[in-house]
PDB file of C-alpha atoms in Angstrom:
ATOM      1  CA  MET A   1      10.660  16.414   4.741  1.00  0.00           C
ATOM      2  CA  GLU A   2       8.748  14.532   2.092  1.00  0.00           C
ATOM      3  CA  ILE A   3       8.283  10.803   2.598  1.00  0.00           C
ATOM      4  CA  GLU A   4       7.278   8.816  -0.464  1.00  0.00           C
ATOM      5  CA  ILE A   5       5.874   5.360   0.226  1.00  0.00           C
ATOM      6  CA  TYR A   6       6.093   2.941  -2.671  1.00  0.00           C
ATOM      7  CA  ALA A   7       3.615   0.173  -1.917  1.00  0.00           C
ATOM      8  CA  ASP A   8       0.880  -2.093  -3.203  1.00  0.00           C
ATOM      9  CA  VAL A   9      -2.467  -2.412  -1.434  1.00  0.00           C
ATOM     10  CA  VAL A  10      -2.354  -6.219  -1.578  1.00  0.00           C
ATOM     11  CA  CYS A  11       1.081  -6.353   0.068  1.00  0.00           C
ATOM     12  CA  PRO A  12       0.833  -7.307   3.757  1.00  0.00           C
ATOM     13  CA  TRP A  13       4.308  -5.989   4.525  1.00  0.00           C
ATOM     14  CA  CYS A  14       3.290  -2.652   3.018  1.00  0.00           C
ATOM     15  CA  TYR A  15       0.325  -2.541   5.403  1.00  0.00           C
ATOM     16  CA  ILE A  16       2.645  -3.294   8.308  1.00  0.00           C
ATOM     17  CA  GLY A  17       5.218  -0.798   7.043  1.00  0.00           C
ATOM     18  CA  LYS A  18       2.640   1.991   6.861  1.00  0.00           C
ATOM     19  CA  ARG A  19       1.568   1.354  10.439  1.00  0.00           C
ATOM     20  CA  ARG A  20       5.165   1.230  11.650  1.00  0.00           C
ATOM     21  CA  LEU A  21       5.933   4.506   9.891  1.00  0.00           C
ATOM     22  CA  GLU A  22       2.947   6.092  11.627  1.00  0.00           C
ATOM     23  CA  GLN A  23       4.278   4.822  14.946  1.00  0.00           C
ATOM     24  CA  ALA A  24       7.678   6.335  14.167  1.00  0.00           C
ATOM     25  CA  LEU A  25       6.159   9.650  13.117  1.00  0.00           C
ATOM     26  CA  ALA A  26       4.307   9.840  16.439  1.00  0.00           C
ATOM     27  CA  SER A  27       7.718  10.263  18.081  1.00  0.00           C
ATOM     28  CA  TYR A  28       9.278  12.475  15.415  1.00  0.00           C
ATOM     29  CA  ASP A  29       9.127  16.234  15.934  1.00  0.00           C
ATOM     30  CA  GLY A  30      10.002  17.307  12.410  1.00  0.00           C
ATOM     31  CA  GLU A  31       7.494  18.332   9.766  1.00  0.00           C
ATOM     32  CA  VAL A  32       6.743  15.694   7.145  1.00  0.00           C
ATOM     33  CA  THR A  33       4.551  15.240   4.096  1.00  0.00           C
ATOM     34  CA  VAL A  34       3.625  11.682   3.169  1.00  0.00           C
ATOM     35  CA  ARG A  35       2.915  10.790  -0.440  1.00  0.00           C
ATOM     36  CA  TYR A  36       1.726   7.414  -1.652  1.00  0.00           C
ATOM     37  CA  ARG A  37       3.378   6.058  -4.780  1.00  0.00           C
ATOM     38  CA  PRO A  38       2.035   3.055  -6.702  1.00  0.00           C
ATOM     39  CA  PHE A  39       3.750  -0.278  -7.185  1.00  0.00           C
ATOM     40  CA  GLN A  40       2.243  -3.521  -8.428  1.00  0.00           C
ATOM     41  CA  LEU A  41       3.516  -6.809  -7.085  1.00  0.00           C
ATOM     42  CA  ASP A  42       1.834  -8.494 -10.026  1.00  0.00           C
ATOM     43  CA  PRO A  43       0.418  -6.437 -12.904  1.00  0.00           C
ATOM     44  CA  SER A  44      -1.190  -9.482 -14.522  1.00  0.00           C
ATOM     45  CA  PRO A  45      -4.942  -9.301 -15.175  1.00  0.00           C
ATOM     46  CA  VAL A  46      -7.191 -11.192 -12.755  1.00  0.00           C
ATOM     47  CA  PRO A  47     -10.190 -12.229 -14.887  1.00  0.00           C
ATOM     48  CA  ALA A  48     -12.227 -13.473 -11.918  1.00  0.00           C
ATOM     49  CA  PRO A  49     -11.759 -13.280  -8.148  1.00  0.00           C
ATOM     50  CA  GLN A  50      -9.788 -16.220  -6.796  1.00  0.00           C
ATOM     51  CA  PRO A  51      -9.114 -16.998  -3.134  1.00  0.00           C
ATOM     52  CA  LEU A  52      -5.679 -15.685  -2.268  1.00  0.00           C
ATOM     53  CA  VAL A  53      -4.747 -18.901  -0.501  1.00  0.00           C
ATOM     54  CA  GLU A  54      -5.259 -20.875  -3.697  1.00  0.00           C
ATOM     55  CA  GLY A  55      -3.283 -18.441  -5.813  1.00  0.00           C
ATOM     56  CA  MET A  56      -0.381 -18.307  -3.388  1.00  0.00           C
ATOM     57  CA  ALA A  57      -0.367 -22.076  -2.956  1.00  0.00           C
ATOM     58  CA  ALA A  58       0.202 -22.434  -6.688  1.00  0.00           C
ATOM     59  CA  LYS A  59       2.902 -19.761  -6.633  1.00  0.00           C
ATOM     60  CA  PHE A  60       4.842 -20.877  -3.561  1.00  0.00           C
ATOM     61  CA  GLY A  61       4.750 -24.648  -3.889  1.00  0.00           C
ATOM     62  CA  GLY A  62       1.676 -25.842  -2.057  1.00  0.00           C
ATOM     63  CA  ARG A  63      -0.982 -24.821   0.412  1.00  0.00           C
ATOM     64  CA  GLU A  64       1.058 -25.788   3.471  1.00  0.00           C
ATOM     65  CA  ARG A  65       3.913 -23.503   2.516  1.00  0.00           C
ATOM     66  CA  ALA A  66       1.524 -20.651   1.738  1.00  0.00           C
ATOM     67  CA  GLU A  67      -0.279 -21.070   5.056  1.00  0.00           C
ATOM     68  CA  GLN A  68       3.025 -21.024   6.945  1.00  0.00           C
ATOM     69  CA  MET A  69       3.887 -17.708   5.304  1.00  0.00           C
ATOM     70  CA  PHE A  70       0.437 -16.320   6.065  1.00  0.00           C
ATOM     71  CA  ALA A  71       0.659 -17.407   9.697  1.00  0.00           C
ATOM     72  CA  HIS A  72       3.995 -15.650  10.130  1.00  0.00           C
ATOM     73  CA  VAL A  73       2.930 -12.344   8.614  1.00  0.00           C
ATOM     74  CA  THR A  74      -0.374 -12.486  10.507  1.00  0.00           C
ATOM     75  CA  ARG A  75       1.543 -12.695  13.799  1.00  0.00           C
ATOM     76  CA  VAL A  76       3.820  -9.808  12.825  1.00  0.00           C
ATOM     77  CA  ALA A  77       0.834  -7.688  11.793  1.00  0.00           C
ATOM     78  CA  ALA A  78      -0.932  -8.397  15.081  1.00  0.00           C
ATOM     79  CA  ASP A  79       2.047  -6.941  16.950  1.00  0.00           C
ATOM     80  CA  SER A  80       1.309  -3.676  15.124  1.00  0.00           C
ATOM     81  CA  GLY A  81      -2.400  -3.854  15.917  1.00  0.00           C
ATOM     82  CA  LEU A  82      -3.482  -5.072  12.479  1.00  0.00           C
ATOM     83  CA  ARG A  83      -5.777  -8.011  11.778  1.00  0.00           C
ATOM     84  CA  LEU A  84      -5.175 -10.038   8.640  1.00  0.00           C
ATOM     85  CA  ASP A  85      -7.595 -12.719   7.467  1.00  0.00           C
ATOM     86  CA  PHE A  86      -5.989 -14.471   4.528  1.00  0.00           C
ATOM     87  CA  ASP A  87      -8.801 -17.016   4.362  1.00  0.00           C
ATOM     88  CA  ARG A  88     -11.118 -14.233   3.168  1.00  0.00           C
ATOM     89  CA  ALA A  89      -8.704 -12.365   0.900  1.00  0.00           C
ATOM     90  CA  VAL A  90      -9.092 -12.609  -2.869  1.00  0.00           C
ATOM     91  CA  MET A  91      -6.552 -11.977  -5.606  1.00  0.00           C
ATOM     92  CA  ALA A  92      -6.930  -8.713  -7.493  1.00  0.00           C
ATOM     93  CA  ASN A  93      -5.193  -6.517  -9.996  1.00  0.00           C
ATOM     94  CA  THR A  94      -4.545  -3.248  -8.152  1.00  0.00           C
ATOM     95  CA  PHE A  95      -4.212  -0.740 -10.996  1.00  0.00           C
ATOM     96  CA  ASP A  96      -7.642   0.804 -10.370  1.00  0.00           C
ATOM     97  CA  ALA A  97      -7.011   0.808  -6.629  1.00  0.00           C
ATOM     98  CA  HIS A  98      -3.930   2.944  -7.257  1.00  0.00           C
ATOM     99  CA  ARG A  99      -6.073   5.231  -9.418  1.00  0.00           C
ATOM    100  CA  LEU A 100      -8.434   5.603  -6.469  1.00  0.00           C
ATOM    101  CA  VAL A 101      -5.524   6.532  -4.204  1.00  0.00           C
ATOM    102  CA  ARG A 102      -4.521   9.198  -6.716  1.00  0.00           C
ATOM    103  CA  TYR A 103      -8.115  10.442  -6.848  1.00  0.00           C
ATOM    104  CA  ALA A 104      -8.260  10.598  -3.048  1.00  0.00           C
ATOM    105  CA  THR A 105      -4.908  12.350  -2.828  1.00  0.00           C
ATOM    106  CA  GLU A 106      -6.254  15.168  -4.993  1.00  0.00           C
ATOM    107  CA  ARG A 107      -9.235  15.524  -2.655  1.00  0.00           C
ATOM    108  CA  GLY A 108      -7.643  15.025   0.757  1.00  0.00           C
ATOM    109  CA  PRO A 109      -8.184  11.636   2.387  1.00  0.00           C
ATOM    110  CA  ALA A 110      -5.190   9.783   0.917  1.00  0.00           C
ATOM    111  CA  ALA A 111      -4.024   8.025   4.095  1.00  0.00           C
ATOM    112  CA  GLU A 112      -7.582   7.061   5.008  1.00  0.00           C
ATOM    113  CA  THR A 113      -8.154   5.624   1.545  1.00  0.00           C
ATOM    114  CA  VAL A 114      -4.971   3.562   1.661  1.00  0.00           C
ATOM    115  CA  ASP A 115      -5.943   2.197   5.077  1.00  0.00           C
ATOM    116  CA  ALA A 116      -9.451   1.415   3.836  1.00  0.00           C
ATOM    117  CA  LEU A 117      -8.029  -0.487   0.859  1.00  0.00           C
ATOM    118  CA  TYR A 118      -5.720  -2.529   3.072  1.00  0.00           C
ATOM    119  CA  LYS A 119      -8.552  -3.350   5.456  1.00  0.00           C
ATOM    120  CA  ALA A 120     -10.902  -4.217   2.601  1.00  0.00           C
ATOM    121  CA  HIS A 121      -8.405  -6.658   1.118  1.00  0.00           C
ATOM    122  CA  PHE A 122      -6.831  -8.192   4.199  1.00  0.00           C
ATOM    123  CA  THR A 123      -9.683  -8.158   6.711  1.00  0.00           C
ATOM    124  CA  ASP A 124     -12.992  -7.948   4.889  1.00  0.00           C
ATOM    125  CA  GLY A 125     -12.377 -10.135   1.835  1.00  0.00           C
ATOM    126  CA  VAL A 126     -13.308  -7.356  -0.597  1.00  0.00           C
ATOM    127  CA  ASN A 127     -12.187  -7.618  -4.210  1.00  0.00           C
ATOM    128  CA  VAL A 128     -10.151  -4.408  -4.527  1.00  0.00           C
ATOM    129  CA  GLY A 129      -9.944  -4.970  -8.264  1.00  0.00           C
ATOM    130  CA  SER A 130     -13.678  -4.266  -8.563  1.00  0.00           C
ATOM    131  CA  ARG A 131     -14.639  -0.724  -9.468  1.00  0.00           C
ATOM    132  CA  GLU A 132     -17.947  -1.120  -7.665  1.00  0.00           C
ATOM    133  CA  ALA A 133     -16.094  -2.094  -4.494  1.00  0.00           C
ATOM    134  CA  LEU A 134     -13.609   0.744  -4.925  1.00  0.00           C
ATOM    135  CA  ALA A 135     -16.433   3.268  -5.257  1.00  0.00           C
ATOM    136  CA  ARG A 136     -17.923   1.982  -1.994  1.00  0.00           C
ATOM    137  CA  ILE A 137     -14.526   2.300  -0.316  1.00  0.00           C
ATOM    138  CA  ALA A 138     -14.370   5.890  -1.563  1.00  0.00           C
ATOM    139  CA  ALA A 139     -17.704   6.558   0.130  1.00  0.00           C
ATOM    140  CA  GLU A 140     -16.417   5.031   3.381  1.00  0.00           C
ATOM    141  CA  VAL A 141     -13.680   7.666   3.587  1.00  0.00           C
ATOM    142  CA  GLY A 142     -16.056  10.539   2.857  1.00  0.00           C
ATOM    143  CA  LEU A 143     -15.732  10.856  -0.918  1.00  0.00           C
ATOM    144  CA  ASP A 144     -18.723  10.982  -3.228  1.00  0.00           C
ATOM    145  CA  GLU A 145     -19.435   7.413  -4.348  1.00  0.00           C
ATOM    146  CA  ALA A 146     -21.047   8.345  -7.665  1.00  0.00           C
ATOM    147  CA  GLU A 147     -18.245  10.732  -8.573  1.00  0.00           C
ATOM    148  CA  ALA A 148     -15.617   8.158  -7.642  1.00  0.00           C
ATOM    149  CA  ARG A 149     -17.354   5.537  -9.758  1.00  0.00           C
ATOM    150  CA  ALA A 150     -17.514   7.919 -12.723  1.00  0.00           C
ATOM    151  CA  TYR A 151     -13.810   8.620 -12.319  1.00  0.00           C
ATOM    152  CA  LEU A 152     -12.954   4.914 -12.202  1.00  0.00           C
ATOM    153  CA  ASP A 153     -15.103   4.203 -15.252  1.00  0.00           C
ATOM    154  CA  SER A 154     -13.354   6.959 -17.195  1.00  0.00           C
ATOM    155  CA  ALA A 155      -9.785   7.117 -18.462  1.00  0.00           C
ATOM    156  CA  GLU A 156      -8.782   9.677 -15.840  1.00  0.00           C
ATOM    157  CA  GLY A 157      -5.642   8.818 -13.956  1.00  0.00           C
ATOM    158  CA  VAL A 158      -4.749   5.889 -16.207  1.00  0.00           C
ATOM    159  CA  LEU A 159      -1.785   7.513 -17.924  1.00  0.00           C
ATOM    160  CA  GLU A 160      -0.625   9.136 -14.691  1.00  0.00           C
ATOM    161  CA  VAL A 161      -0.631   5.907 -12.698  1.00  0.00           C
ATOM    162  CA  ALA A 162       1.056   4.054 -15.557  1.00  0.00           C
ATOM    163  CA  ALA A 163       3.729   6.765 -15.628  1.00  0.00           C
ATOM    164  CA  ASP A 164       4.196   6.530 -11.851  1.00  0.00           C
ATOM    165  CA  LEU A 165       4.609   2.752 -12.065  1.00  0.00           C
ATOM    166  CA  ALA A 166       7.186   3.186 -14.817  1.00  0.00           C
ATOM    167  CA  ALA A 167       8.997   5.840 -12.799  1.00  0.00           C
ATOM    168  CA  ALA A 168       9.239   3.469  -9.838  1.00  0.00           C
ATOM    169  CA  ARG A 169      10.942   0.908 -12.051  1.00  0.00           C
ATOM    170  CA  GLU A 170      13.268   3.530 -13.497  1.00  0.00           C
ATOM    171  CA  ILE A 171      14.567   4.598 -10.092  1.00  0.00           C
ATOM    172  CA  GLY A 172      15.167   0.992  -9.121  1.00  0.00           C
ATOM    173  CA  ILE A 173      12.227   0.159  -6.868  1.00  0.00           C
ATOM    174  CA  THR A 174      12.024  -3.642  -6.994  1.00  0.00           C
ATOM    175  CA  SER A 175      10.373  -4.518  -3.689  1.00  0.00           C
ATOM    176  CA  VAL A 176       7.909  -2.879  -1.355  1.00  0.00           C
ATOM    177  CA  PRO A 177       7.437  -1.170   0.928  1.00  0.00           C
ATOM    178  CA  THR A 178      10.188   1.273   0.062  1.00  0.00           C
ATOM    179  CA  PHE A 179      10.315   4.626   1.810  1.00  0.00           C
ATOM    180  CA  VAL A 180      12.106   7.447   0.009  1.00  0.00           C
ATOM    181  CA  LEU A 181      13.023  10.276   2.357  1.00  0.00           C
ATOM    182  CA  ALA A 182      13.670  13.786   1.060  1.00  0.00           C
ATOM    183  CA  GLY A 183      13.738  12.467  -2.482  1.00  0.00           C
ATOM    184  CA  LYS A 184      17.101  10.720  -2.180  1.00  0.00           C
ATOM    185  CA  TYR A 185      17.371   8.342   0.781  1.00  0.00           C
ATOM    186  CA  ALA A 186      15.693   4.953   0.461  1.00  0.00           C
ATOM    187  CA  VAL A 187      14.696   2.654   3.306  1.00  0.00           C
ATOM    188  CA  ALA A 188      13.492  -0.728   2.086  1.00  0.00           C
ATOM    189  CA  GLY A 189      11.199  -3.108   3.911  1.00  0.00           C
ATOM    190  CA  ALA A 190       8.763  -2.936   6.810  1.00  0.00           C
ATOM    191  CA  GLN A 191      11.379  -1.770   9.275  1.00  0.00           C
ATOM    192  CA  GLU A 192      10.675  -1.501  12.995  1.00  0.00           C
ATOM    193  CA  PRO A 193       9.418   1.913  14.165  1.00  0.00           C
ATOM    194  CA  GLU A 194      12.703   2.542  15.967  1.00  0.00           C
ATOM    195  CA  THR A 195      14.671   1.981  12.765  1.00  0.00           C
ATOM    196  CA  LEU A 196      12.398   4.287  10.810  1.00  0.00           C
ATOM    197  CA  LEU A 197      12.600   6.940  13.510  1.00  0.00           C
ATOM    198  CA  ALA A 198      16.406   6.790  13.439  1.00  0.00           C
ATOM    199  CA  ALA A 199      16.359   7.152   9.654  1.00  0.00           C
ATOM    200  CA  LEU A 200      14.018  10.136   9.889  1.00  0.00           C
ATOM    201  CA  ALA A 201      16.267  11.801  12.459  1.00  0.00           C
ATOM    202  CA  GLU A 202      19.410  11.181  10.395  1.00  0.00           C
ATOM    203  CA  VAL A 203      17.912  12.449   7.154  1.00  0.00           C
ATOM    204  CA  GLY A 204      16.357  15.413   8.928  1.00  0.00           C
ATOM    205  CA  HIS A 205      19.778  16.312  10.328  1.00  0.00           C
ATOM    206  CA  ARG A 206      21.501  15.924   6.956  1.00  0.00           C
ATOM    207  CA  GLU A 207      18.908  18.045   5.213  1.00  0.00           C
ATOM    208  CA  SER A 208      19.043  20.787   7.844  1.00  0.00           C
ATOM    209  CA  THR A 209      22.840  21.016   7.659  1.00  0.00           C
ATOM    210  CA  ALA A 210      23.197  20.666   3.893  1.00  0.00           C
ATOM    211  CA  GLY A 211      24.900  23.654   2.419  1.00  0.00           C
TER     212      GLY A 211
END
């Protein structure tokens, strides 16, 4: 079964959803292939790094409201073994980060690259909109830093990622994470591992009995 994960690397619920899917897969005995599909929560340019807390305070009606939201998602993430530090996080346009995921997918370490991007953004305060930072992240997962930087500085992957983002809109993806199982069954949101496992089992059964 193919599992497509539509997500953005600055989406905390996507980070949680990826971990919960991994927990579900640990108990699933079917064969799966996971593919990472791009989605941008906000495609707007980010001219200069800005603390995420400030940006979200402006968007959600004040710092107190933003901090309440951060506190809640931080607690949920901790239950899945993830550490989020919103005080360090900075706002970033993620188009190049999605290009890096595509680059890594072609060379092997896709899941590791996605995890490294989440950790960089949510834990380490790295600007994942910076090509220099993305090249260093590539090196962390075993890719060649110079080659990754050359790729990011070129036009490679630009049209492909843009097409993937458009395709996500065309099939009706409006929020993330969204998991598409076997190309036709969608599960939206960072569902609990048990829910994801039940969905995997149901889809696996349907696919195996489809005539």
